[in-house]
CSV table of C-alpha atoms in Angstrom, one decimal:
chain,number,residue,atom,x,y,z
A,884,MET,CA,141.8,54.6,77.6
A,885,GLY,CA,144.2,57.3,79.0
A,886,ALA,CA,145.4,57.1,82.5
A,887,GLU,CA,145.1,59.6,85.3
A,888,THR,CA,148.3,61.2,86.6
A,889,HIS,CA,148.8,62.4,90.2
A,890,SER,CA,151.4,63.8,92.5
A,891,PRO,CA,153.5,61.2,94.3
A,892,THR,CA,151.5,61.7,97.5
A,893,THR,CA,148.2,60.7,95.9
A,894,THR,CA,148.6,56.9,96.6
A,895,ALA,CA,148.7,57.6,100.4
A,896,TRP,CA,146.1,60.3,100.4
A,897,LYS,CA,142.4,59.7,101.0
A,898,PRO,CA,139.5,62.1,100.8
A,899,THR,CA,137.9,62.9,104.2
A,900,ASP,CA,134.6,64.3,105.3
A,901,LYS,CA,136.2,67.7,105.7
A,902,TRP,CA,137.6,67.6,102.2
A,903,LEU,CA,134.2,66.7,100.7
A,904,LEU,CA,132.7,69.6,102.8
A,905,GLY,CA,135.2,71.9,101.1
A,906,ILE,CA,134.1,70.7,97.7
A,907,VAL,CA,130.4,71.3,98.7
A,908,LEU,CA,131.2,74.8,99.9
A,909,ALA,CA,133.1,75.6,96.7
A,910,VAL,CA,130.2,74.4,94.5
A,911,ILE,CA,127.5,76.1,96.6
A,912,ASN,CA,129.1,79.5,96.1
A,913,PHE,CA,127.5,79.8,92.7
A,914,TRP,CA,124.2,77.9,93.2
A,915,LEU,CA,123.4,79.5,96.5
A,916,PHE,CA,124.9,82.9,96.6
A,917,ALA,CA,125.2,83.9,93.0
A,918,GLN,CA,121.7,82.6,92.3
A,919,THR,CA,120.0,84.7,95.0
A,920,LEU,CA,119.5,87.5,92.4
A,921,LEU,CA,116.7,85.4,91.0
A,922,ASN,CA,114.6,86.5,94.0
A,923,VAL,CA,116.2,89.7,95.3
A,924,ILE,CA,116.7,91.6,92.0
A,925,PRO,CA,113.1,93.1,92.0
A,926,GLY,CA,113.8,94.7,95.3
A,927,ILE,CA,117.4,96.0,94.7
A,928,ARG,CA,116.9,97.2,91.2
A,929,GLY,CA,115.4,100.5,92.3
A,930,GLN,CA,117.9,100.9,95.1
A,931,LEU,CA,120.8,100.5,92.7
A,932,GLY,CA,119.1,102.6,90.0
A,933,VAL,CA,119.4,100.2,87.1
A,934,GLU,CA,116.8,99.5,84.3
A,935,GLU,CA,114.7,96.3,84.4
A,936,THR,CA,116.3,95.0,81.2
A,937,LEU,CA,119.8,95.5,82.6
A,938,ALA,CA,118.7,93.9,85.9
A,939,ASN,CA,117.5,90.8,83.9
A,940,LEU,CA,120.8,90.7,82.1
A,941,ALA,CA,122.6,90.8,85.4
A,942,VAL,CA,120.6,87.7,86.5
A,943,SER,CA,121.4,85.6,83.5
A,944,VAL,CA,124.9,86.8,82.6
A,945,THR,CA,126.6,84.7,85.3
A,946,SER,CA,125.2,81.5,84.0
A,947,LEU,CA,126.0,82.6,80.5
A,948,PHE,CA,129.7,83.2,81.1
A,949,SER,CA,129.9,80.0,83.2
A,950,GLY,CA,128.4,78.1,80.3
A,951,ILE,CA,130.7,79.7,77.8
A,952,PHE,CA,134.0,79.0,79.6
A,953,ILE,CA,133.2,75.8,81.5
A,954,VAL,CA,134.4,73.5,78.7
A,955,VAL,CA,137.6,75.5,78.5
A,956,ALA,CA,138.1,75.2,82.2
A,957,GLY,CA,137.4,71.5,82.1
A,958,GLY,CA,140.0,71.0,79.5
A,959,LEU,CA,142.5,73.2,81.4
A,960,ALA,CA,141.8,71.1,84.5
A,961,ASP,CA,142.7,67.9,82.7
A,962,ARG,CA,145.9,69.4,81.3
A,963,LEU,CA,147.1,71.8,84.0
A,964,GLY,CA,145.7,70.2,87.1
A,965,ARG,CA,142.2,70.0,88.5
A,966,VAL,CA,143.3,71.3,92.0
A,967,LYS,CA,144.9,74.4,90.4
A,968,VAL,CA,141.8,75.2,88.4
A,969,LEU,CA,139.6,74.6,91.5
A,970,TYR,CA,141.6,77.0,93.6
A,971,ALA,CA,141.5,79.6,90.8
A,972,GLY,CA,137.7,79.3,90.7
A,973,ILE,CA,137.4,79.9,94.4
A,974,TRP,CA,139.6,83.0,94.3
A,975,LEU,CA,137.5,84.3,91.4
A,976,SER,CA,134.4,83.7,93.5
A,977,ILE,CA,135.8,85.9,96.2
A,978,ALA,CA,136.6,88.6,93.6
A,979,GLY,CA,133.2,88.5,92.0
A,980,SER,CA,131.4,88.6,95.4
A,981,LEU,CA,133.5,91.6,96.5
A,982,LEU,CA,132.6,93.5,93.3
A,983,ILE,CA,128.9,93.0,93.8
A,984,ALA,CA,129.0,93.7,97.6
A,985,LEU,CA,130.8,97.0,96.9
A,986,THR,CA,128.6,98.1,94.0
A,987,PRO,CA,127.6,101.8,94.6
A,988,GLU,CA,124.0,103.1,94.2
A,989,ASN,CA,122.8,105.4,91.5
A,990,LEU,CA,126.1,106.1,89.9
A,991,GLY,CA,125.1,105.2,86.4
A,992,GLY,CA,127.8,103.5,84.4
A,993,LEU,CA,129.9,102.7,87.5
A,994,THR,CA,127.0,100.9,89.1
A,995,SER,CA,126.2,99.0,86.0
A,996,THR,CA,129.9,98.1,85.3
A,997,MET,CA,130.5,96.8,88.9
A,998,LEU,CA,127.3,94.8,89.0
A,999,LEU,CA,127.7,93.2,85.6
A,1000,GLY,CA,131.5,92.8,86.1
A,1001,GLY,CA,131.0,91.0,89.4
A,1002,ARG,CA,128.4,88.8,87.8
A,1003,VAL,CA,130.7,87.9,84.9
A,1004,VAL,CA,133.5,87.1,87.3
A,1005,GLN,CA,131.2,84.9,89.3
A,1006,GLY,CA,130.4,83.1,86.0
A,1007,LEU,CA,134.1,82.5,85.3
A,1008,SER,CA,134.4,81.2,88.9
A,1009,ALA,CA,131.6,78.6,88.4
A,1010,ALA,CA,133.2,77.6,85.1
A,1011,CYS,CA,136.4,76.7,86.9
A,1012,ILE,CA,134.8,75.1,90.0
A,1013,MET,CA,132.2,72.8,88.6
A,1014,PRO,CA,134.1,70.6,86.2
A,1015,SER,CA,137.3,70.5,88.3
A,1016,SER,CA,135.4,69.5,91.5
A,1017,MET,CA,133.4,66.9,89.7
A,1018,ALA,CA,136.5,65.4,88.1
A,1019,LEU,CA,138.2,65.3,91.5
A,1020,VAL,CA,135.2,63.4,92.9
A,1021,LYS,CA,135.4,60.8,90.1
A,1022,THR,CA,139.2,60.6,90.6
A,1023,PHE,CA,139.2,60.0,94.4
A,1024,TYR,CA,136.1,57.9,94.8
A,1025,GLU,CA,134.9,54.6,93.2
A,1026,GLY,CA,131.7,52.7,92.8
A,1027,LYS,CA,129.0,53.4,95.5
A,1028,ALA,CA,131.4,55.7,97.3
A,1029,ARG,CA,131.5,57.8,94.2
A,1030,GLN,CA,127.7,57.8,93.9
A,1031,ARG,CA,127.5,58.9,97.5
A,1032,ALA,CA,130.0,61.7,97.0
A,1033,LEU,CA,128.2,62.8,93.9
A,1034,SER,CA,125.0,63.0,96.0
A,1035,PHE,CA,126.7,65.5,98.3
A,1036,TRP,CA,128.1,67.3,95.3
A,1037,SER,CA,124.5,67.6,94.1
A,1038,ILE,CA,123.5,68.9,97.5
A,1039,GLY,CA,125.9,71.8,96.8
A,1040,SER,CA,124.4,72.5,93.4
A,1041,TRP,CA,120.7,71.5,93.4
A,1042,GLY,CA,120.4,72.1,97.2
A,1043,GLY,CA,122.1,75.5,96.8
A,1044,SER,CA,119.7,76.4,94.1
A,1045,GLY,CA,116.8,75.3,96.3
A,1046,PHE,CA,117.9,77.4,99.2
A,1047,CYS,CA,118.9,80.5,97.2
A,1048,SER,CA,115.5,82.2,97.1
A,1049,LEU,CA,114.7,81.7,100.8
A,1050,PHE,CA,118.3,82.7,101.9
A,1051,GLY,CA,118.4,85.7,99.6
A,1052,GLY,CA,115.0,86.9,100.7
A,1053,LEU,CA,116.0,86.4,104.4
A,1054,MET,CA,119.2,88.4,104.1
A,1055,ALA,CA,117.7,91.1,101.9
A,1056,THR,CA,115.0,91.9,104.4
A,1057,SER,CA,117.3,91.5,107.5
A,1058,ALA,CA,119.2,94.4,109.1
A,1059,LEU,CA,122.3,93.2,107.3
A,1060,GLY,CA,120.8,93.8,103.9
A,1061,TRP,CA,121.3,92.1,100.5
A,1062,ARG,CA,125.0,92.9,100.3
A,1063,SER,CA,125.6,90.5,103.3
A,1064,ILE,CA,124.8,87.7,100.9
A,1065,PHE,CA,128.1,88.3,99.1
A,1066,TRP,CA,130.1,89.0,102.2
A,1067,ILE,CA,129.0,85.6,103.5
A,1068,SER,CA,130.0,84.1,100.2
A,1069,VAL,CA,133.5,85.5,100.6
A,1070,VAL,CA,133.8,84.0,104.1
A,1071,LEU,CA,132.7,80.5,103.0
A,1072,SER,CA,135.0,80.6,100.0
A,1073,ILE,CA,138.0,81.2,102.3
A,1074,LEU,CA,136.8,78.3,104.5
A,1075,ALA,CA,136.6,76.1,101.4
A,1076,LEU,CA,140.3,77.0,100.6
A,1077,VAL,CA,141.2,75.9,104.1
A,1078,LEU,CA,139.4,72.6,104.0
A,1079,LEU,CA,140.8,71.7,100.6
A,1080,ARG,CA,144.4,72.5,101.5
A,1081,GLY,CA,146.7,69.7,100.8
A,1082,THR,CA,144.7,68.1,98.1
A,1083,PRO,CA,147.1,66.2,95.7
A,1084,GLU,CA,147.1,67.3,92.1
A,1085,SER,CA,145.2,65.3,89.5
A,1086,LYS,CA,145.3,65.6,85.8
A,1087,ALA,CA,144.8,63.5,82.7
A,1088,GLU,CA,147.6,61.8,80.9
A,1089,SER,CA,149.4,64.4,78.7
A,1090,ASP,CA,148.7,64.2,74.9
A,1091,PRO,CA,151.7,65.4,72.9
A,1092,ALA,CA,149.6,65.6,69.7
A,1093,ALA,CA,147.0,67.8,71.4
A,1094,ALA,CA,149.8,70.1,72.7
A,1095,LYS,CA,151.1,70.5,69.1
A,1096,ARG,CA,147.6,71.4,67.8
A,1097,GLY,CA,147.2,74.3,70.2
A,1098,PHE,CA,143.9,75.6,71.6
A,1099,ASP,CA,140.8,76.1,69.4
A,1100,TRP,CA,140.6,79.9,69.7
A,1101,GLY,CA,138.4,80.1,66.6
A,1102,GLY,CA,135.8,77.8,68.0
A,1103,LEU,CA,135.8,79.6,71.4
A,1104,VAL,CA,135.4,83.1,69.8
A,1105,ALA,CA,132.5,81.9,67.6
A,1106,PHE,CA,130.9,80.2,70.6
A,1107,ILE,CA,131.2,83.4,72.7
A,1108,VAL,CA,129.7,85.6,69.9
A,1109,LEU,CA,126.9,83.1,69.4
A,1110,LEU,CA,125.8,82.9,73.0
A,1111,VAL,CA,126.3,86.6,73.9
A,1112,SER,CA,124.3,87.8,70.9
A,1113,ILE,CA,121.5,85.3,71.7
A,1114,ASN,CA,121.4,86.4,75.4
A,1115,VAL,CA,121.5,90.1,74.6
A,1116,TYR,CA,118.7,89.7,72.1
A,1117,ILE,CA,116.5,87.8,74.5
A,1118,SER,CA,117.2,90.0,77.6
A,1119,GLN,CA,117.3,93.4,75.9
A,1120,GLY,CA,114.6,92.7,73.3
A,1121,PRO,CA,112.0,94.9,74.9
A,1122,ALA,CA,114.5,97.8,74.9
A,1123,LEU,CA,116.1,97.2,71.5
A,1124,GLY,CA,112.9,96.2,69.7
A,1125,TRP,CA,112.4,92.6,68.7
A,1126,LEU,CA,112.2,93.4,65.0
A,1127,SER,CA,114.3,96.5,65.0
A,1128,LEU,CA,117.5,96.8,62.9
A,1129,ARG,CA,119.6,96.1,65.9
A,1130,GLY,CA,117.5,93.2,67.0
A,1131,LEU,CA,117.6,91.6,63.5
A,1132,GLY,CA,121.3,92.3,63.4
A,1133,LEU,CA,121.8,90.3,66.6
A,1134,ILE,CA,119.8,87.4,65.1
A,1135,ALA,CA,121.9,87.4,62.0
A,1136,LEU,CA,125.1,87.6,64.0
A,1137,ALA,CA,124.0,84.6,66.1
A,1138,ALA,CA,123.2,82.6,63.0
A,1139,VAL,CA,126.5,83.3,61.2
A,1140,SER,CA,128.6,82.6,64.4
A,1141,GLY,CA,126.6,79.4,65.0
A,1142,LEU,CA,127.4,78.1,61.5
A,1143,VAL,CA,131.1,79.1,61.9
A,1144,PHE,CA,131.2,77.3,65.2
A,1145,LEU,CA,129.8,74.1,63.9
A,1146,TYR,CA,132.1,74.2,60.9
A,1147,ILE,CA,135.2,74.6,63.0
A,1148,GLU,CA,134.2,72.0,65.6
A,1149,THR,CA,133.5,69.4,63.0
A,1150,HIS,CA,136.6,70.0,60.9
A,1151,ARG,CA,139.3,70.7,63.5
A,1152,ALA,CA,141.2,68.1,65.4
A,1153,GLY,CA,141.2,68.9,69.2
A,1154,ALA,CA,138.1,71.1,68.9
A,1155,PHE,CA,137.0,73.4,71.7
A,1156,VAL,CA,133.9,71.3,72.3
A,1157,ASN,CA,134.4,67.6,71.7
A,1158,LEU,CA,131.2,66.8,69.7
A,1159,LYS,CA,132.3,63.2,69.5
A,1160,LEU,CA,131.2,62.7,73.1
A,1161,PHE,CA,127.6,63.0,71.9
A,1162,ALA,CA,127.9,59.8,70.0
A,1163,ASN,CA,127.4,58.3,73.4
A,1164,GLY,CA,123.7,58.0,73.9
A,1165,THR,CA,123.7,58.0,77.7
A,1166,PHE,CA,125.9,61.1,77.8
A,1167,THR,CA,123.8,62.9,75.2
A,1168,GLY,CA,120.5,62.2,77.1
A,1169,ALA,CA,121.9,63.2,80.5
A,1170,THR,CA,123.4,66.4,79.1
A,1171,LEU,CA,120.4,67.5,77.0
A,1172,SER,CA,117.9,66.8,79.8
A,1173,ASN,CA,120.3,68.6,82.2
A,1174,PHE,CA,120.2,71.6,79.9
A,1175,LEU,CA,116.4,71.7,79.8
A,1176,LEU,CA,115.8,71.0,83.5
A,1177,ASN,CA,118.2,73.7,84.5
A,1178,GLY,CA,116.4,76.0,82.0
A,1179,ALA,CA,113.3,75.5,84.2
A,1180,ALA,CA,115.1,77.9,86.7
A,1181,GLY,CA,113.0,80.5,84.9
A,1182,THR,CA,110.2,79.3,87.1
A,1183,LEU,CA,111.8,81.0,90.1
A,1184,ILE,CA,112.3,84.5,88.5
A,1185,VAL,CA,108.8,84.6,87.1
A,1186,SER,CA,106.7,83.1,89.9
A,1187,LEU,CA,108.5,84.9,92.7
A,1188,GLY,CA,108.6,88.1,90.8
A,1189,LEU,CA,104.9,87.8,90.1
A,1190,VAL,CA,103.8,87.3,93.8
A,1191,GLN,CA,106.0,90.2,94.8
A,1192,ILE,CA,104.2,92.6,92.4
A,1193,ALA,CA,100.7,91.1,92.3
A,1194,ALA,CA,100.4,90.3,96.0
A,1195,GLY,CA,102.9,92.8,97.5
A,1196,MET,CA,105.1,90.1,99.0
A,1197,SER,CA,108.6,90.9,100.2
A,1198,SER,CA,111.5,88.9,98.9
A,1199,LEU,CA,111.5,86.9,102.1
A,1200,GLN,CA,107.8,86.1,101.9
A,1201,SER,CA,108.1,85.0,98.3
A,1202,GLY,CA,111.2,83.0,99.2
A,1203,LEU,CA,109.2,81.1,101.8
A,1204,LEU,CA,107.1,79.7,99.0
A,1205,THR,CA,110.1,77.7,98.0
A,1206,LEU,CA,110.7,76.2,101.4
A,1207,GLY,CA,109.2,72.9,100.3
A,1208,TYR,CA,111.5,72.9,97.3
A,1209,LEU,CA,114.5,73.1,99.5
A,1210,ILE,CA,113.3,70.4,101.9
A,1211,ALA,CA,112.3,68.1,99.1
A,1212,ILE,CA,115.5,68.4,97.1
A,1213,LEU,CA,117.7,67.9,100.1
A,1214,SER,CA,115.7,64.9,101.3
A,1215,THR,CA,115.3,63.2,97.9
A,1216,ILE,CA,118.8,63.5,96.4
A,1217,ARG,CA,119.9,60.4,98.4
A,1218,VAL,CA,116.7,58.7,97.3
A,1219,GLY,CA,117.7,59.4,93.7
A,1220,GLU,CA,121.1,57.7,94.5
A,1221,LYS,CA,119.3,54.6,95.7
A,1222,LEU,CA,117.0,54.6,92.7
A,1223,LEU,CA,120.0,54.8,90.5
A,1224,GLN,CA,121.6,51.7,92.2
A,1225,ARG,CA,118.4,49.7,91.9
A,1226,PHE,CA,117.0,50.7,88.5
A,1227,GLY,CA,119.9,52.4,86.6
A,1228,PRO,CA,119.7,56.0,85.5
A,1229,LYS,CA,116.9,56.1,83.0
A,1230,LYS,CA,113.8,55.4,85.2
A,1231,PRO,CA,114.7,57.9,88.0
A,1232,MET,CA,115.6,60.5,85.4
A,1233,LEU,CA,112.2,60.1,83.8
A,1234,TRP,CA,110.3,60.0,87.1
A,1235,GLY,CA,112.1,63.1,88.3
A,1236,SER,CA,111.4,65.0,85.1
A,1237,MET,CA,107.7,64.1,85.2
A,1238,ILE,CA,107.3,65.2,88.8
A,1239,THR,CA,109.2,68.4,88.1
A,1240,GLY,CA,106.9,69.1,85.1
A,1241,VAL,CA,103.8,68.7,87.3
A,1242,GLY,CA,105.2,71.0,89.9
A,1243,ILE,CA,105.9,73.8,87.4
A,1244,LEU,CA,102.4,73.3,85.8
A,1245,LEU,CA,100.9,74.0,89.2
A,1246,CYS,CA,103.0,77.2,89.5
A,1247,SER,CA,101.7,78.4,86.1
A,1248,MET,CA,98.1,78.6,87.2
A,1249,THR,CA,98.1,82.4,87.6
A,1250,PHE,CA,94.5,82.7,86.5
A,1251,LEU,CA,93.3,81.8,90.1
A,1252,TYR,CA,92.8,83.9,93.2
A,1253,ILE,CA,96.0,84.9,94.8
A,1254,ASP,CA,95.4,82.8,97.9
A,1255,GLN,CA,94.7,79.8,95.8
A,1256,TYR,CA,97.8,80.4,93.7
A,1257,ILE,CA,100.0,80.7,96.7
A,1258,VAL,CA,98.8,77.3,97.9
A,1259,LEU,CA,99.4,75.7,94.5
A,1260,SER,CA,102.8,77.3,94.2
A,1261,VAL,CA,103.9,75.9,97.5
A,1262,ILE,CA,102.8,72.4,96.4
A,1263,GLY,CA,104.3,73.0,93.0
A,1264,PHE,CA,107.7,74.1,94.3
A,1265,THR,CA,107.8,71.1,96.6
A,1266,LEU,CA,107.1,68.7,93.6
A,1267,PHE,CA,109.8,70.7,91.7
A,1268,GLY,CA,112.3,69.8,94.4
A,1269,VAL,CA,111.2,66.2,94.6
A,1270,GLY,CA,111.6,65.8,90.9
A,1271,LEU,CA,115.1,67.4,90.7
A,1272,GLY,CA,116.2,65.3,93.7
A,1273,PHE,CA,115.2,62.1,91.9
A,1274,TYR,CA,117.0,63.3,88.7
A,1275,ALA,CA,120.2,64.8,90.0
A,1276,THR,CA,122.5,61.9,91.0
A,1277,PRO,CA,121.3,59.5,88.3
A,1278,SER,CA,121.9,62.1,85.6
A,1279,THR,CA,125.3,63.1,86.8
A,1280,ASP,CA,126.5,59.5,87.3
A,1281,ALA,CA,125.1,58.5,83.8
A,1282,ALA,CA,127.1,61.4,82.2
A,1283,LEU,CA,130.4,60.7,83.9
A,1284,SER,CA,130.3,56.9,84.1
A,1285,SER,CA,129.9,56.5,80.3
A,1286,VAL,CA,133.1,58.3,79.3
A,1287,PRO,CA,136.8,57.3,79.6
A,1288,ASP,CA,138.8,58.7,82.5
A,1289,ASN,CA,141.1,60.8,80.2
A,1290,GLN,CA,138.0,62.7,78.9
A,1291,VAL,CA,136.2,63.2,82.2
A,1292,GLY,CA,137.3,66.8,82.6
A,1293,ALA,CA,136.0,67.7,79.1
A,1294,ALA,CA,132.8,65.6,79.6
A,1295,SER,CA,132.1,67.1,83.0
A,1296,GLY,CA,132.7,70.5,81.5
A,1297,ILE,CA,130.2,69.9,78.7
A,1298,TYR,CA,127.7,68.5,81.2
A,1299,LYS,CA,128.0,71.5,83.5
A,1300,MET,CA,128.0,73.8,80.5
A,1301,ALA,CA,124.5,72.4,79.9
A,1302,SER,CA,123.6,73.4,83.4
A,1303,SER,CA,124.8,76.9,83.2
A,1304,LEU,CA,123.6,77.6,79.6
A,1305,GLY,CA,120.2,76.1,80.4
A,1306,ASN,CA,119.9,78.3,83.4
A,1307,ALA,CA,121.0,81.4,81.5
A,1308,ILE,CA,118.9,80.9,78.5
A,1309,GLY,CA,115.9,79.5,80.4
A,1310,VAL,CA,115.9,82.5,82.8
A,1311,ALA,CA,116.4,85.0,79.9
A,1312,ILE,CA,113.5,83.6,77.8
A,1313,SER,CA,111.2,83.2,80.8
A,1314,ALA,CA,111.8,86.8,81.9
A,1315,ALA,CA,111.4,88.0,78.3
A,1316,LEU,CA,108.1,86.2,77.8
A,1317,TYR,CA,106.9,87.4,81.2
A,1318,VAL,CA,107.6,91.0,80.1
A,1319,ALA,CA,106.2,90.5,76.6
A,1320,GLY,CA,103.0,88.9,77.9
A,1321,GLN,CA,102.2,92.0,80.0
A,1322,ALA,CA,102.0,94.1,76.8
A,1323,VAL,CA,98.9,92.2,75.6
A,1324,ASN,CA,95.7,94.2,75.7
A,1325,PRO,CA,94.0,93.6,79.1
A,1326,GLU,CA,90.6,93.8,77.6
A,1327,LEU,CA,91.4,91.0,75.2
A,1328,ILE,CA,92.6,88.8,78.2
A,1329,GLN,CA,89.5,89.7,80.1
A,1330,SER,CA,87.3,88.7,77.2
A,1331,TRP,CA,88.5,85.1,77.5
A,1332,GLY,CA,86.9,84.8,81.0
A,1333,LEU,CA,89.7,82.7,82.3
A,1334,PHE,CA,91.3,85.0,84.9
A,1335,ILE,CA,89.3,85.3,88.1
A,1336,GLY,CA,89.6,87.7,90.9
A,1337,ARG,CA,91.3,91.1,90.4
A,1338,GLN,CA,91.1,92.4,86.8
A,1339,ASP,CA,93.5,95.3,87.1
A,1340,ASN,CA,96.5,93.0,86.9
A,1341,VAL,CA,95.4,90.4,84.3
A,1342,ALA,CA,98.2,91.4,81.9
A,1343,LEU,CA,100.8,90.8,84.6
A,1344,ARG,CA,99.3,87.4,85.5
A,1345,PHE,CA,99.0,86.5,81.8
A,1346,GLY,CA,102.7,87.3,81.3
A,1347,GLY,CA,103.5,85.1,84.3
A,1348,ALA,CA,101.5,82.2,82.8
A,1349,ILE,CA,103.3,82.5,79.5
A,1350,GLY,CA,106.7,82.6,81.1
A,1351,LEU,CA,105.9,79.6,83.3
A,1352,LEU,CA,104.3,77.4,80.6
A,1353,PHE,CA,107.5,77.8,78.6
A,1354,ASN,CA,109.3,76.0,81.5
A,1355,VAL,CA,106.7,73.2,81.3
A,1356,LEU,CA,107.5,72.9,77.6
A,1357,MET,CA,111.2,72.5,78.4
A,1358,VAL,CA,110.5,69.7,80.8
A,1359,VAL,CA,108.3,67.9,78.3
A,1360,ILE,CA,111.2,68.0,75.7
A,1361,ALA,CA,113.6,66.8,78.4
A,1362,ILE,CA,111.3,63.7,79.0
A,1363,ALA,CA,111.3,63.0,75.3
A,1364,ALA,CA,115.1,63.3,75.1
A,1365,ILE,CA,115.6,60.8,77.9
A,1366,ILE,CA,113.1,58.3,76.4
A,1367,VAL,CA,114.9,58.5,73.0
A,1368,THR,CA,118.6,58.7,74.0
A,1369,VAL,CA,119.1,56.9,77.3
A,1370,PRO,CA,119.0,53.1,77.1
A,1371,ALA,CA,117.3,51.2,80.0
A,1372,GLU,CA,120.7,49.5,80.6
A,1373,PRO,CA,123.4,51.7,79.2
A,1374,LYS,CA,125.7,49.7,77.1
A,1375,ASP,CA,128.3,52.5,76.8
A,1376,ARG,CA,128.9,52.8,80.5
A,1377,VAL,CA,132.6,52.5,81.3
A,1378,PRO,CA,133.1,49.6,83.7
A,1379,GLU,CA,134.2,50.4,87.3
A,1380,PRO,CA,137.7,49.3,88.2
A,1381,GLU,CA,138.2,46.2,90.3
A,1382,PRO,CA,137.6,46.9,94.0
A,1383,LYS,CA,140.7,47.8,95.9
A,1384,GLU,CA,141.8,46.2,99.2
A,1385,PRO,CA,139.7,47.3,102.1
A,1386,HIS,CA,142.4,49.6,103.5
A,1387,ASP,CA,142.6,51.5,100.2
A,1388,VAL,CA,138.9,52.2,99.8
A,1389,ALA,CA,137.9,55.8,100.2
A,1390,PRO,CA,135.8,56.4,103.4
A,1391,PRO,CA,132.1,57.0,103.0
A,1392,ALA,CA,131.0,60.6,102.6
A,1393,PHE,CA,129.9,62.1,105.9
A,1394,GLY,CA,129.9,58.6,107.4
A,1395,ASN,CA,126.8,57.4,105.6
């Protein structure tokens, strides 16, 4: 097992509550601020003067670029320094937020370029921040203190995603307007830089053989082409034509680049994505289920968009439907930590996934009266939050605790790549199914006798049901993946080091 390397001051340095708050603020910049577009995009699309397909692309492209480059950033964090990469990510977050906040209205190409450019930069920021911050948490904490710190890290990610719809709706309908979301992001990014100042550098032990091999540019390029072609096909399908020449060309491009990627990664030493990590059952189950549960973020864009159109709700009113989600996820993340300590990772991961699936299923009942649907969606989003709260810390700990220290940067990069790509692909497919379902003949839908209440919007509600049920399917697959791959008592978990003397133990996060 490779050793960690640190600056000379590391042995005397201890993480404090303020330092951990800085980590949380860095992580929350993506999950809270960047993700607000899931809720506010229906309201600002007309104001900016962009097409619906381009708006949907703007929603998913941030997670897409985060997923593409997060493994690269994780590897760079191991080699160049996790603190350096973390700082770079925070500065990129500031740049991306500024681009979006300053995006002009109705200027055609300039508007589209600044909006999409800002979203791409935000994705690159998340790619840098997530693996480096997670690796630093594992480096500076041990045992239960690490699990506690990971819970607060999860508050930044899962909690941020829980608050994004409500926060985005609140700011968009306030006198400050939707642009204030990204100005606040800039301010909190600067605060994070201040709180993290003085963090000693941390990196993995250098590998001379890896340095000689060089970077796997071929694998990276094939990976980029694969994911961009898939995302463009999904998000732009209604405009391009699903079976048009251009659409079929994108499918062919994705297939060829995917095969090239697999060939390179399985034949090259020092591959861009270390596929050997997936020989570890615990890591595989945690990562695959993480991909699928993050894909369920499509629930937000479909359900909240549906009530804004069908019921005339504002972005704030629709965001209030997710208040239970926010409260539940923040109050149950620590419960998930305790369940992990008592039962190991598998049971809380399964329980959390099952509760999440039930919650999304309730949100998919768009055939009811709107008042009934609103009640069920409030309950559904609350269960969604409870489930993710149970799942978050056990899954993260299972993924990181089962790999050697010298691979934690790459492993955390792959794990968070699963988060981002799941989010991007899940949102894109959910939105595409939502739009495609609306094209079904309303008379055919009415003939089924399933949709009660108003009949002038049955196609809209049918599209919503299709998009939401796809998210239920992803959760079902996640449950199956956990059952098959995660052992009840992981045999491949890397043992924790022997406890240090009391004066060397890292202080508990936030005093708990």
